[in-house]
GROMACS .gro file of C-alpha atoms in nm:
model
  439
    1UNK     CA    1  -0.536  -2.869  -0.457
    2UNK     CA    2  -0.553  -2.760  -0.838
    3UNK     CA    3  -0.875  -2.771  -1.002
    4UNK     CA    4  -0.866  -2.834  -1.343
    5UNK     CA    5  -1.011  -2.528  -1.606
    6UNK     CA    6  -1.131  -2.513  -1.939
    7UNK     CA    7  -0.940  -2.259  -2.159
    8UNK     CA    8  -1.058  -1.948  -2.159
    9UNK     CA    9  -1.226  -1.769  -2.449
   10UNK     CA   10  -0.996  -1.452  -2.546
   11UNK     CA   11  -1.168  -1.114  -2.453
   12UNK     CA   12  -1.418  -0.908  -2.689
   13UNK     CA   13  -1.202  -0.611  -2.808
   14UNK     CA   14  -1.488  -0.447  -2.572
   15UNK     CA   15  -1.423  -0.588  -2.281
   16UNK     CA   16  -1.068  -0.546  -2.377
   17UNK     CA   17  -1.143  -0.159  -2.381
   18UNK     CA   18  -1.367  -0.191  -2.074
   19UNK     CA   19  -1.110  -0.350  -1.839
   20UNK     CA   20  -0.830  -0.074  -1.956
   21UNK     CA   21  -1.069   0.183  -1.862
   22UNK     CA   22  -1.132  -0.005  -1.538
   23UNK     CA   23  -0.762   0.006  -1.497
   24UNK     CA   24  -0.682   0.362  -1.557
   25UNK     CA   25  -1.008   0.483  -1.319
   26UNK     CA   26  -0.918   0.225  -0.998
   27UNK     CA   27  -0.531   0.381  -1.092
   28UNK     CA   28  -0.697   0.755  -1.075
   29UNK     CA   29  -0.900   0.688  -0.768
   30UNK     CA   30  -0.627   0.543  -0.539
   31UNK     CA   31  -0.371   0.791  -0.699
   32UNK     CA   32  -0.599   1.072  -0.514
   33UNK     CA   33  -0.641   0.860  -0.254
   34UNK     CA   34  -0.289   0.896  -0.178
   35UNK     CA   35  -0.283   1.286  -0.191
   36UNK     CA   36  -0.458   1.254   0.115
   37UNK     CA   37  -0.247   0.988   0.282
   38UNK     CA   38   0.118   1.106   0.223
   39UNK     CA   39   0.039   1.544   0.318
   40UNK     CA   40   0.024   1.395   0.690
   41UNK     CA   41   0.408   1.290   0.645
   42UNK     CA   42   0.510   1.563   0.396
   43UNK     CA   43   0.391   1.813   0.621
   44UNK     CA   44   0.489   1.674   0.969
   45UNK     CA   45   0.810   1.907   1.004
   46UNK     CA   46   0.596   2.202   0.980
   47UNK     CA   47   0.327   2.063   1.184
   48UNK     CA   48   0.610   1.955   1.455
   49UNK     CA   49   0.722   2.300   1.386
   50UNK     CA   50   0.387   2.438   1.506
   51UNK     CA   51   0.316   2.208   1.794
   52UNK     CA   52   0.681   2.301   1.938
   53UNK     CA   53   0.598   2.657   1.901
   54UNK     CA   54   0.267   2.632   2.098
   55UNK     CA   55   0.469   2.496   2.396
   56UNK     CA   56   0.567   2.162   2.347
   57UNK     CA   57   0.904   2.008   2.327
   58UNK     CA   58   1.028   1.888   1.967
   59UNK     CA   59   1.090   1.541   2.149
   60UNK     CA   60   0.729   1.551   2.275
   61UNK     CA   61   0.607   1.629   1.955
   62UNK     CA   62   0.758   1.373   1.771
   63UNK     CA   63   0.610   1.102   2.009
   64UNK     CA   64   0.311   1.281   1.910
   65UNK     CA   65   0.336   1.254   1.537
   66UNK     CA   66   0.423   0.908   1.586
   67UNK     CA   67   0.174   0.811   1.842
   68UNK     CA   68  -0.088   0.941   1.534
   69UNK     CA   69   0.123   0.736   1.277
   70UNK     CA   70   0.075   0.447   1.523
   71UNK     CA   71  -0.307   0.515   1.589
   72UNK     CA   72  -0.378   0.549   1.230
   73UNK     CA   73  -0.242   0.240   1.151
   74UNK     CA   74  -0.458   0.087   1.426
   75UNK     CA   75  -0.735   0.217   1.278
   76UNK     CA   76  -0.647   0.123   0.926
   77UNK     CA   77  -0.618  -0.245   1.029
   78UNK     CA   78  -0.955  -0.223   1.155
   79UNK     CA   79  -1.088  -0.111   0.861
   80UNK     CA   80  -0.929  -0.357   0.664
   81UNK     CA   81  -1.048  -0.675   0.886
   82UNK     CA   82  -1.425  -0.487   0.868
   83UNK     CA   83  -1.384  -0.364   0.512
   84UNK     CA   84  -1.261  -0.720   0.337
   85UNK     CA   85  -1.611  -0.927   0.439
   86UNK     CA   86  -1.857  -0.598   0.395
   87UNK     CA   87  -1.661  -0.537   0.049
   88UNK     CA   88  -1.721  -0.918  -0.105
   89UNK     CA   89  -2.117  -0.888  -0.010
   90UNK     CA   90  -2.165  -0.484  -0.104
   91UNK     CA   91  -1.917  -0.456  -0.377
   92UNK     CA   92  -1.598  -0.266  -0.485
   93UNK     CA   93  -1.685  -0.011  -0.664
   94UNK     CA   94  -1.903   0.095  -0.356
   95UNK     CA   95  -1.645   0.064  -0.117
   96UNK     CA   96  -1.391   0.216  -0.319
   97UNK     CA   97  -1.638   0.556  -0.335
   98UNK     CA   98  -1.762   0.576  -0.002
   99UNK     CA   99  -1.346   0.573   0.129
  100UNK     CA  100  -1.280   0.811  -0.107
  101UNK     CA  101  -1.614   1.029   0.028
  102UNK     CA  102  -1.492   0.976   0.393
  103UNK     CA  103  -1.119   1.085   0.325
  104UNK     CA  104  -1.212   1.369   0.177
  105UNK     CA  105  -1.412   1.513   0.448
  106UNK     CA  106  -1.126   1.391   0.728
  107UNK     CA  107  -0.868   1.546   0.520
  108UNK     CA  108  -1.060   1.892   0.563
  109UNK     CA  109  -1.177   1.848   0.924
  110UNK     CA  110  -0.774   1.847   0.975
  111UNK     CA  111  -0.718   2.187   0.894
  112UNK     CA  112  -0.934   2.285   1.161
  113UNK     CA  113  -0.712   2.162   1.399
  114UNK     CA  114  -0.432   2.318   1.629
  115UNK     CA  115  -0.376   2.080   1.907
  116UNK     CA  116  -0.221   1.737   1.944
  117UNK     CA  117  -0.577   1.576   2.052
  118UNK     CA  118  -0.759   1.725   1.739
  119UNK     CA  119  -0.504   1.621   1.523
  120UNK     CA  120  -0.501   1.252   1.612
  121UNK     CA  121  -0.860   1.238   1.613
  122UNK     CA  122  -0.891   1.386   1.218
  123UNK     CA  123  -0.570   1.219   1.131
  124UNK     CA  124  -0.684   0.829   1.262
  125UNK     CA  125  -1.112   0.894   1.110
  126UNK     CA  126  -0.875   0.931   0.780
  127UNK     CA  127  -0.707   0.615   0.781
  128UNK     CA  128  -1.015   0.439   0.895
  129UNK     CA  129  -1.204   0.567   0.548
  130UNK     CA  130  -0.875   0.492   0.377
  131UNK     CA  131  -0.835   0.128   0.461
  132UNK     CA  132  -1.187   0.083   0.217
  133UNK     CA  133  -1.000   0.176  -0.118
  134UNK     CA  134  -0.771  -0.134  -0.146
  135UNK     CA  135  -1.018  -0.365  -0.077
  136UNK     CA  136  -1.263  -0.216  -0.298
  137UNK     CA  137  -0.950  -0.213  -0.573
  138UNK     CA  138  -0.847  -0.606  -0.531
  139UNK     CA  139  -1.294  -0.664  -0.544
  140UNK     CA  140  -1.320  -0.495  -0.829
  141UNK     CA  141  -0.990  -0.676  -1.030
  142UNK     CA  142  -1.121  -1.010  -0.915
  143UNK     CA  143  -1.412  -0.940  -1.125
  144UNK     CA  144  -1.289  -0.775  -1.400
  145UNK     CA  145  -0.953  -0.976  -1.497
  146UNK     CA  146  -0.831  -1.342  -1.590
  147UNK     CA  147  -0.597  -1.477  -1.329
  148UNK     CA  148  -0.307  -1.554  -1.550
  149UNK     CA  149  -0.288  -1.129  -1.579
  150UNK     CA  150  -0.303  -1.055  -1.181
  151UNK     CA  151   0.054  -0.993  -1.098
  152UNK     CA  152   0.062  -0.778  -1.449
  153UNK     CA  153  -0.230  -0.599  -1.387
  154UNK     CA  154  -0.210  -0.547  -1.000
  155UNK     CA  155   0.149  -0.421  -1.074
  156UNK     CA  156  -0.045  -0.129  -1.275
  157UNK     CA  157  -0.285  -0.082  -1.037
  158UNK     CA  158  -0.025  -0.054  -0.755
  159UNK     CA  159   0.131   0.220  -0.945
  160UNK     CA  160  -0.152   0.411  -0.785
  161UNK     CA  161  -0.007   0.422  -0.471
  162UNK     CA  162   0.383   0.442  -0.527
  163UNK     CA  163   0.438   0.656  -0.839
  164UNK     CA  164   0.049   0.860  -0.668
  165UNK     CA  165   0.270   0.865  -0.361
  166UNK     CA  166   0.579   1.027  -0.601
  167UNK     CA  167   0.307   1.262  -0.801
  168UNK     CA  168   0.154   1.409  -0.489
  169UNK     CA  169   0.489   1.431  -0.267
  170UNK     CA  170   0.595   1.655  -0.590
  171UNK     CA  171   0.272   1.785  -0.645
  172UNK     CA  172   0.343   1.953  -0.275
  173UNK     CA  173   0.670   2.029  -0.297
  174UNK     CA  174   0.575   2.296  -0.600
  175UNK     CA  175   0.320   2.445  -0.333
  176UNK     CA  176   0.547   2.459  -0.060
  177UNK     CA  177   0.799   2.659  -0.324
  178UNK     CA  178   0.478   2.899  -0.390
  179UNK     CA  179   0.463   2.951   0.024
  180UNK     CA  180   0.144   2.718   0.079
  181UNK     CA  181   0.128   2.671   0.449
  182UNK     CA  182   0.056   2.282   0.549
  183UNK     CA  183  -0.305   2.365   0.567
  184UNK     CA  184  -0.302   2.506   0.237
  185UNK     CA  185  -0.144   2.182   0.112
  186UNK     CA  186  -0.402   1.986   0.296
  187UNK     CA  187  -0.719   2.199   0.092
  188UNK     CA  188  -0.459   2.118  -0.201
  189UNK     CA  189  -0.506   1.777  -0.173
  190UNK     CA  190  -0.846   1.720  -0.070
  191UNK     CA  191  -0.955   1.889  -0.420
  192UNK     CA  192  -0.756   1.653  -0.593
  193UNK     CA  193  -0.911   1.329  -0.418
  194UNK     CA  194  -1.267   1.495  -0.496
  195UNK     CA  195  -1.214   1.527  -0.854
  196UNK     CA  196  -1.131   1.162  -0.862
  197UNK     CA  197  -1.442   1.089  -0.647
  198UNK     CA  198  -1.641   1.267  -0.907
  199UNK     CA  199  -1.474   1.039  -1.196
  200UNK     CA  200  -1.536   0.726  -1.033
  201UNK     CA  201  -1.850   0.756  -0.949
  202UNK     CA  202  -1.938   0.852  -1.330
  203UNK     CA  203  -1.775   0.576  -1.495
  204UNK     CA  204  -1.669   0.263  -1.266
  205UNK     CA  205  -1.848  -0.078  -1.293
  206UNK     CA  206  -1.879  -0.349  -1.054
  207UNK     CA  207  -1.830  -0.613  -1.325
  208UNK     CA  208  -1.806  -0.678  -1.670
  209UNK     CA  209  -2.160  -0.833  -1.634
  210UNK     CA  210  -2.280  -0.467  -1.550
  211UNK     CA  211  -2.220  -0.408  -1.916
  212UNK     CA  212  -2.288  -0.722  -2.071
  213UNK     CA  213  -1.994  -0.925  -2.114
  214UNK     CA  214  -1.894  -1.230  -1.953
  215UNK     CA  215  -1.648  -1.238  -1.642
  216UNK     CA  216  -1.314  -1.350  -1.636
  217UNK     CA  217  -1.261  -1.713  -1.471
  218UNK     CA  218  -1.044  -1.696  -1.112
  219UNK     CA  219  -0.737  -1.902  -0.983
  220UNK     CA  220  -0.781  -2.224  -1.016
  221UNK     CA  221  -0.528  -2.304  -0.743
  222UNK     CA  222  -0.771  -2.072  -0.533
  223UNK     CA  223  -0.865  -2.174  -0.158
  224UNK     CA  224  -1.220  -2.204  -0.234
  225UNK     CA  225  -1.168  -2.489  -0.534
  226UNK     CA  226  -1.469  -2.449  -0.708
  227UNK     CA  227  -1.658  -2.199  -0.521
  228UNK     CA  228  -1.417  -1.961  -0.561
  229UNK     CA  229  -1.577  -1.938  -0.904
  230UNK     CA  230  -1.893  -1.798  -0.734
  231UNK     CA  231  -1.926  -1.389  -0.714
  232UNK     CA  232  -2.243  -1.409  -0.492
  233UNK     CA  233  -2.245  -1.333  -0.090
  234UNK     CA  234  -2.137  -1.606   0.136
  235UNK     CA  235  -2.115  -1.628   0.488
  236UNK     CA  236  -1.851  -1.492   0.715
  237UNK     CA  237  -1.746  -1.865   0.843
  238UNK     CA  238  -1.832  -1.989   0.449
  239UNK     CA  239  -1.488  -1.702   0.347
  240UNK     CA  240  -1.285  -1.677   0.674
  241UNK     CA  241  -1.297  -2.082   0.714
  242UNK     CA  242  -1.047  -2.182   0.444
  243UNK     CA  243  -0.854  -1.919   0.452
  244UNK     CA  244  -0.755  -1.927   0.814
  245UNK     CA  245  -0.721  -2.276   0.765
  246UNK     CA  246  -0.458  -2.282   0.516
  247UNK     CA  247  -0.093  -2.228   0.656
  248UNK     CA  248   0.048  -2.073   0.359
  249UNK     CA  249  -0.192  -1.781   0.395
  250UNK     CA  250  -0.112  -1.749   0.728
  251UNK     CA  251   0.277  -1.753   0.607
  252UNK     CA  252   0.149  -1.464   0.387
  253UNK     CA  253   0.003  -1.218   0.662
  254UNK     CA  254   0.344  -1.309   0.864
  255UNK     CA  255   0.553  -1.161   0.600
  256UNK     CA  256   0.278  -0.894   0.537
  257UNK     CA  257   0.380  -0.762   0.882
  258UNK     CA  258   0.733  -0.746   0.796
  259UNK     CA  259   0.745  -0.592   0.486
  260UNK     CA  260   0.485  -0.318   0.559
  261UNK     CA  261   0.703  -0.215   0.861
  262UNK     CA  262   0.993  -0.167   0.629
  263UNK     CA  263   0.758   0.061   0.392
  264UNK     CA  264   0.569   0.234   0.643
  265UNK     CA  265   0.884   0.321   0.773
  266UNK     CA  266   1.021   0.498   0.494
  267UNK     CA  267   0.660   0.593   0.413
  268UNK     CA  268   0.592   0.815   0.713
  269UNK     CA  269   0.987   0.923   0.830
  270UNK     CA  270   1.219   1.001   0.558
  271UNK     CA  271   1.096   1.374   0.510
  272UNK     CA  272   1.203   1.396   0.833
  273UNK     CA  273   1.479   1.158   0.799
  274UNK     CA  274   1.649   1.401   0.533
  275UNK     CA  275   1.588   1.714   0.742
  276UNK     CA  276   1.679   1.637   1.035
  277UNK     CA  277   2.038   1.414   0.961
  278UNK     CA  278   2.115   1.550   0.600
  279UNK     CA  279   1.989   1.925   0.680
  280UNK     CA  280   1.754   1.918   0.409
  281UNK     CA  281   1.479   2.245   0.387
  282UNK     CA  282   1.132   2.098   0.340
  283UNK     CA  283   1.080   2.140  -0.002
  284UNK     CA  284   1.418   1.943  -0.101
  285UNK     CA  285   1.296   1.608   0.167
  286UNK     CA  286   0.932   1.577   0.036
  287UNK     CA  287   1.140   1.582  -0.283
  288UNK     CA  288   1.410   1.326  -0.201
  289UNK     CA  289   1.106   1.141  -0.015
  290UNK     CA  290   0.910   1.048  -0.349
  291UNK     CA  291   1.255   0.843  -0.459
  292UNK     CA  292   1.124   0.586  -0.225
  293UNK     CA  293   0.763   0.517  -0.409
  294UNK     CA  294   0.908   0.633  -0.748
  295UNK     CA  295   1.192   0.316  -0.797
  296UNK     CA  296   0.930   0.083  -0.601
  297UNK     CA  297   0.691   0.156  -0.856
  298UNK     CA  298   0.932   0.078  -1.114
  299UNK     CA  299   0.970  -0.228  -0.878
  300UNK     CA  300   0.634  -0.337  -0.919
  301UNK     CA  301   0.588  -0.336  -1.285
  302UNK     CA  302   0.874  -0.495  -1.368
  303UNK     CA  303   0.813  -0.812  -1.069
  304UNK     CA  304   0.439  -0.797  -1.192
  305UNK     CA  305   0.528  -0.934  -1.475
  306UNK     CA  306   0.764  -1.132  -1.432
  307UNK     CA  307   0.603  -1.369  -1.186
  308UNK     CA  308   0.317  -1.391  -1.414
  309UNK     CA  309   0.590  -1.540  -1.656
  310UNK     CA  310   0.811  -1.752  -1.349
  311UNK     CA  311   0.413  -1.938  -1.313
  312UNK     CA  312   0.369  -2.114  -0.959
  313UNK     CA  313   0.572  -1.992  -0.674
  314UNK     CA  314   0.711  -1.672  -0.890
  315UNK     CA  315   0.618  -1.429  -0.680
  316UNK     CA  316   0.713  -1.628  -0.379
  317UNK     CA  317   1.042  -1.654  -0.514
  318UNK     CA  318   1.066  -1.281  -0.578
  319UNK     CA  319   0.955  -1.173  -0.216
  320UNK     CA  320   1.268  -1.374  -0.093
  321UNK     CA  321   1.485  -1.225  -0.325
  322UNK     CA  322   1.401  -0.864  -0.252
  323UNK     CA  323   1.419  -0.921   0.103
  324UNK     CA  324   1.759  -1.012   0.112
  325UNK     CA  325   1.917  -0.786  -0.107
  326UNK     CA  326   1.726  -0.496   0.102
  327UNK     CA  327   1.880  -0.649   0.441
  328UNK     CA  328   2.195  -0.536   0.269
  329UNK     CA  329   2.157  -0.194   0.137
  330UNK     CA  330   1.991  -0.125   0.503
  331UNK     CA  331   2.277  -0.205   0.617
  332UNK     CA  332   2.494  -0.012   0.413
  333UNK     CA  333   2.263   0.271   0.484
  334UNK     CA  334   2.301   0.201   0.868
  335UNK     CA  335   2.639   0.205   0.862
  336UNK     CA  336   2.689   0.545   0.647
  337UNK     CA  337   2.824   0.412   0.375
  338UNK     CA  338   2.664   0.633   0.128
  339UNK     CA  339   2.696   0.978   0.349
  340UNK     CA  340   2.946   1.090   0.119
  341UNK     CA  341   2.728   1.315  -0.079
  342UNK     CA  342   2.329   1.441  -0.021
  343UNK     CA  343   2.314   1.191  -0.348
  344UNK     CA  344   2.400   0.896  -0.163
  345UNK     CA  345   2.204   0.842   0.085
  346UNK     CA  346   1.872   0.939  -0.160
  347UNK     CA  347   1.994   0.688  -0.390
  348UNK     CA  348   2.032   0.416  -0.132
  349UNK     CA  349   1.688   0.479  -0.009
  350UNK     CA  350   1.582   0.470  -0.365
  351UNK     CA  351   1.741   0.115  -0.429
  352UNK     CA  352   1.561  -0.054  -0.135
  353UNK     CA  353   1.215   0.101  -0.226
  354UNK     CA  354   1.318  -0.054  -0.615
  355UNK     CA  355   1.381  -0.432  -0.336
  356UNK     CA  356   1.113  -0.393  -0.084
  357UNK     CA  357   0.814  -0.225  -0.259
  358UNK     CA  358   0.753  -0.471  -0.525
  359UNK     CA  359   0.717  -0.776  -0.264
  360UNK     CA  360   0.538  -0.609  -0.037
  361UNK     CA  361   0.247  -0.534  -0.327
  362UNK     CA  362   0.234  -0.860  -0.413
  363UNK     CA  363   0.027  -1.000  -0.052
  364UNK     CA  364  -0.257  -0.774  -0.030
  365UNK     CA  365  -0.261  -0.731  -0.450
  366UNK     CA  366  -0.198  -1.058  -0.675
  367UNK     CA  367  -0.129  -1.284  -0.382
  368UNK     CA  368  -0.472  -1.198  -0.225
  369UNK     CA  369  -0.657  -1.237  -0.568
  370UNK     CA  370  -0.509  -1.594  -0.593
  371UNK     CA  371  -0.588  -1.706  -0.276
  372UNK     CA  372  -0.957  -1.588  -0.265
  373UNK     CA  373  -1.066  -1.579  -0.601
  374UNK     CA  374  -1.415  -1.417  -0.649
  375UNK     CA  375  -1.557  -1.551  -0.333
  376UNK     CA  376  -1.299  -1.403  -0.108
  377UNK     CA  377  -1.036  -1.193  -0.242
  378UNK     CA  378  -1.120  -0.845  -0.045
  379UNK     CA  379  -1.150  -1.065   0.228
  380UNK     CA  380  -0.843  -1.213   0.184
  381UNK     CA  381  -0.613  -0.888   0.085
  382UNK     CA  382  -0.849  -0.759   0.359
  383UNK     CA  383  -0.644  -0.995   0.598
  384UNK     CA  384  -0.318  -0.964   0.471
  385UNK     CA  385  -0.345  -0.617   0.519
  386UNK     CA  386  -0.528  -0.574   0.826
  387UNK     CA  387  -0.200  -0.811   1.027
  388UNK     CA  388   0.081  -0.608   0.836
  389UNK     CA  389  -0.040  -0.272   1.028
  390UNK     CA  390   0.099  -0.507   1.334
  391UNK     CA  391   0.405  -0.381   1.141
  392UNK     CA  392   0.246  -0.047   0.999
  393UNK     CA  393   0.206   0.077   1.406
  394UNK     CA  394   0.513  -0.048   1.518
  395UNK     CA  395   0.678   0.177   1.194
  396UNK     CA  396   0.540   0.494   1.424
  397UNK     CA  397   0.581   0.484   1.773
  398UNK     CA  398   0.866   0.216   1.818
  399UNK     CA  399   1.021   0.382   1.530
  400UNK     CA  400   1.045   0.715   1.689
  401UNK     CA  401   1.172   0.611   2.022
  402UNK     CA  402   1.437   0.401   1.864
  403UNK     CA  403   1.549   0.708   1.624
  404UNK     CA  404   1.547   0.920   1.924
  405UNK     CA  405   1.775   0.698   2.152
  406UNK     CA  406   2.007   0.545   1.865
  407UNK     CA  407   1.987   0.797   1.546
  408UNK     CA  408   1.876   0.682   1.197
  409UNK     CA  409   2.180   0.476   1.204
  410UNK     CA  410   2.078   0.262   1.487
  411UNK     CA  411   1.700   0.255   1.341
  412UNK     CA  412   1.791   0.140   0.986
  413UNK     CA  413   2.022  -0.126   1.151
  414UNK     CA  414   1.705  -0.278   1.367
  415UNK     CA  415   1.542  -0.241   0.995
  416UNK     CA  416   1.819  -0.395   0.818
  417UNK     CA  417   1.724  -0.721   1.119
  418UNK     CA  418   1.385  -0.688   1.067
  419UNK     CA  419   1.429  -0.726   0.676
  420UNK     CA  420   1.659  -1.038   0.728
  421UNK     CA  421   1.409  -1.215   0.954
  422UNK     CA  422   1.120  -1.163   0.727
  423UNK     CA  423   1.296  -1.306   0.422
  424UNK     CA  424   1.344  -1.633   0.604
  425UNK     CA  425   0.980  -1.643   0.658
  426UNK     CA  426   0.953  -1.567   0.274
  427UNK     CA  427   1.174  -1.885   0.224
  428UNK     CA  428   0.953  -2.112   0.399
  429UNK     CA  429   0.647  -1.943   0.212
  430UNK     CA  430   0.816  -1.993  -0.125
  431UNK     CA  431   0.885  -2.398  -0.040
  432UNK     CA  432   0.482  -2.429   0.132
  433UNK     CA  433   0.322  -2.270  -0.184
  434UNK     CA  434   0.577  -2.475  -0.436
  435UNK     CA  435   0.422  -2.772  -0.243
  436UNK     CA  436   0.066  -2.680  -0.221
  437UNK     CA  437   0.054  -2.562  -0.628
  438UNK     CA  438   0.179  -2.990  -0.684
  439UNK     CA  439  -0.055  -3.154  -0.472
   0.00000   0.00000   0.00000
């Protein structure tokens, strides 16, 4: 039910600075964040590459690669489920560092590595220390930012990890041209995450109150009414009650899970996607790959703000929308229409991350933030999250053995199914929050 707010008092051209600074280092950090979350991908053919020359079929190793994909995300939803709670009593800006610290030293440990056990175990200890950034992100933009600005400013933020996903996939593609080897790449990209460690932990605040201005009020349509206003720790049943309570969260983790298996699909598989059906060398698919975050991060600015200006149920409405365009042009992509050219099919996988990418960062980013206001919003995106690698760990194994026994042309058709189902959940979510936001 809607509580009703006072206006609130326009921000100090300070705090105005502040929270753009606050933008552009939470945008930094998860950017580097990212450099060590998409080498495992870009470098998987010439890991797969390696594995099959040390004896192993390329069949066997791509059950491998997946069963790590699939492990990962395991451990990245349990890092989510612990990380939302421990973030809204500790803080962001902690979190957000000590995932950063963790990565880092995971990312390194990898290069050690030359055997399908090793691998998994350095590759999974990564995603665990990787699931704290996001919740330490949404904790820190609870506190920082007026509620009327979260789809604008979470669209921003969320650049970090599309157009960080584009940067770095390019970023290695120029040191695969100068004959890095994927260990090489992986040293690469550990630097980069430690610079923005360094950066962070210089500069990044907790709150505005940290600095003496006066925080930003939350949602007032949040699920805590009006102790969502409160910052302070709560208990675990105190966060978890209303939110698990409340049916149209639980619509949100639902399509969570569907739309992260449709990213973490493209995510993890179309460098090897374009090699393996198009006959793409490596440098040319981790190039073709970074289409997918670059148009969804052109995705997400754009839907950011515009369901900031649609008001109640905008973003709802847009999550439908993109759904069931993207059931199309999987379709289409199933079916070969675009095969024409080594354009076409790029361009198609372009389009859907421009249909798919900015719903999906609306759950765990603006969604989350409205739902849980200041006394639960890393919980809550910590939720949404944690479910949707349900989806994320079905994207590696299941997705393997299905492109193994059907092609990519049977695999994008299950995905084109998958994306149709999901945006009939999105339906009923759009009509549950219209009627919640009118009580």
């Amino acid at each position: 039910m809607s509580i009703d707010a006072a206006p609130e008092a326009p921000a100090s051209p300070r705090l105005k600075r502040l929270q753009l600074t606050t933008v552009a280092l939470l945008m930094s950090g998860y950017t580097g964040y990212y450099f060590c979350r998409s080498n495992f991908p870009v470098c998987a053919p010439m890991i797969r590459d390696e594995l099959t020359a040390r004896g192993i079929t390329a069949e066997q190793a791509m059950v491998g690669l997946g069963s790590i994909i699939t492990l990962g995300a395991l451990a990245y939803a349990a890092g989510k489920f612990l990380g939302g709670g421990i973030t809204d009593r500790l803080g962001g800006a902690r979190i957000f560092l000590a995932g950063m610290l963790g990565s880092i030293a995971f990312t390194v440990a990898f290069t050690f590595g030359s055997s399908l056990p090793f691998f998994t175990v350095t590759a999974v200890g990564n995603r665990f220390m990787q699931s704290l950034g996001w919740v330490g992100v949404v904790r820190v933009v609870s506190r920082w930012f007026p509620h009327r600005r979260f789809g604008t400013v979470m669209g921003f933020v969320s650049l970090s990890y599309l157009f960080g996903d584009a940067i770095s996939r390019q970023f290695m593609r120029v040191l695969f041209n100068y004959d890095f080897t994927w260990r090489g790449v992986y040293l690469a990209t550990a630097g980069v995450l430690a610079a923005m460690f360094v950066l962070n932990l210089l500069f990044l605040r907790e709150s505005p109150a940290d600095v003496g201005e006066v925080e930003p009020e939350p949602n007032p349509d949040n699920l805590f009414g009006a102790a969502g206003s409160e910052a302070g720790p709560a208990s675990l049943r105190d966060v978890l009650g209303p939110l698990l309570r409340s049916r149209v969260f639980i619509s949100a983790c639902v399509l969570s899970i569907g739309l992260t298996l449709l990213r973490e699909t493209f995510q993890n598989w179309t460098p090897i996607y374009f090699k393996d059906d198009l006959g793409f060398s490596d440098a040319e698919a981790a190039d073709k790959s970074s289409w997918f975050p670059f148009f969804g991060g052109i995705s997400v600015l754009l839907v950011g703000y515009l369901s900031d200006k649609l008001g109640k149920g905008g973003r709802a409405l847009v999550i439908v929308l993109g759904l069931m365009a993207a059931a199309v042009a999987l379709l289409f992509l199933a079916m070969r229409v675009t095969h024409g050219t080594a354009f076409g099919p790029a361009a198609m996988v372009g389009l859907i991350g421009f249909l798919l990418v900015g719903p999906y960062s609306f759950l765990a980013g603006a969604v989350a933030l409205d739902f849980g206001g200041k006394r639960g919003s890393a919980a809550a995106a910590g939720i949404i999250d944690g479910v949707s690698y349900i989806g994320a760990m079905a994207s590696g194994l299941v997705m393997a053995q299905i492109s193994n026994v059907t092609g990519w042309s049977g695999a994008f058709a299950v995905l084109s199914v998958v994306s149709l189902l999901t945006g009939l959940v999105a339906l009923q979510f759009y009509w549950d929050q219209r009627e919640r936001m009118t009580e």
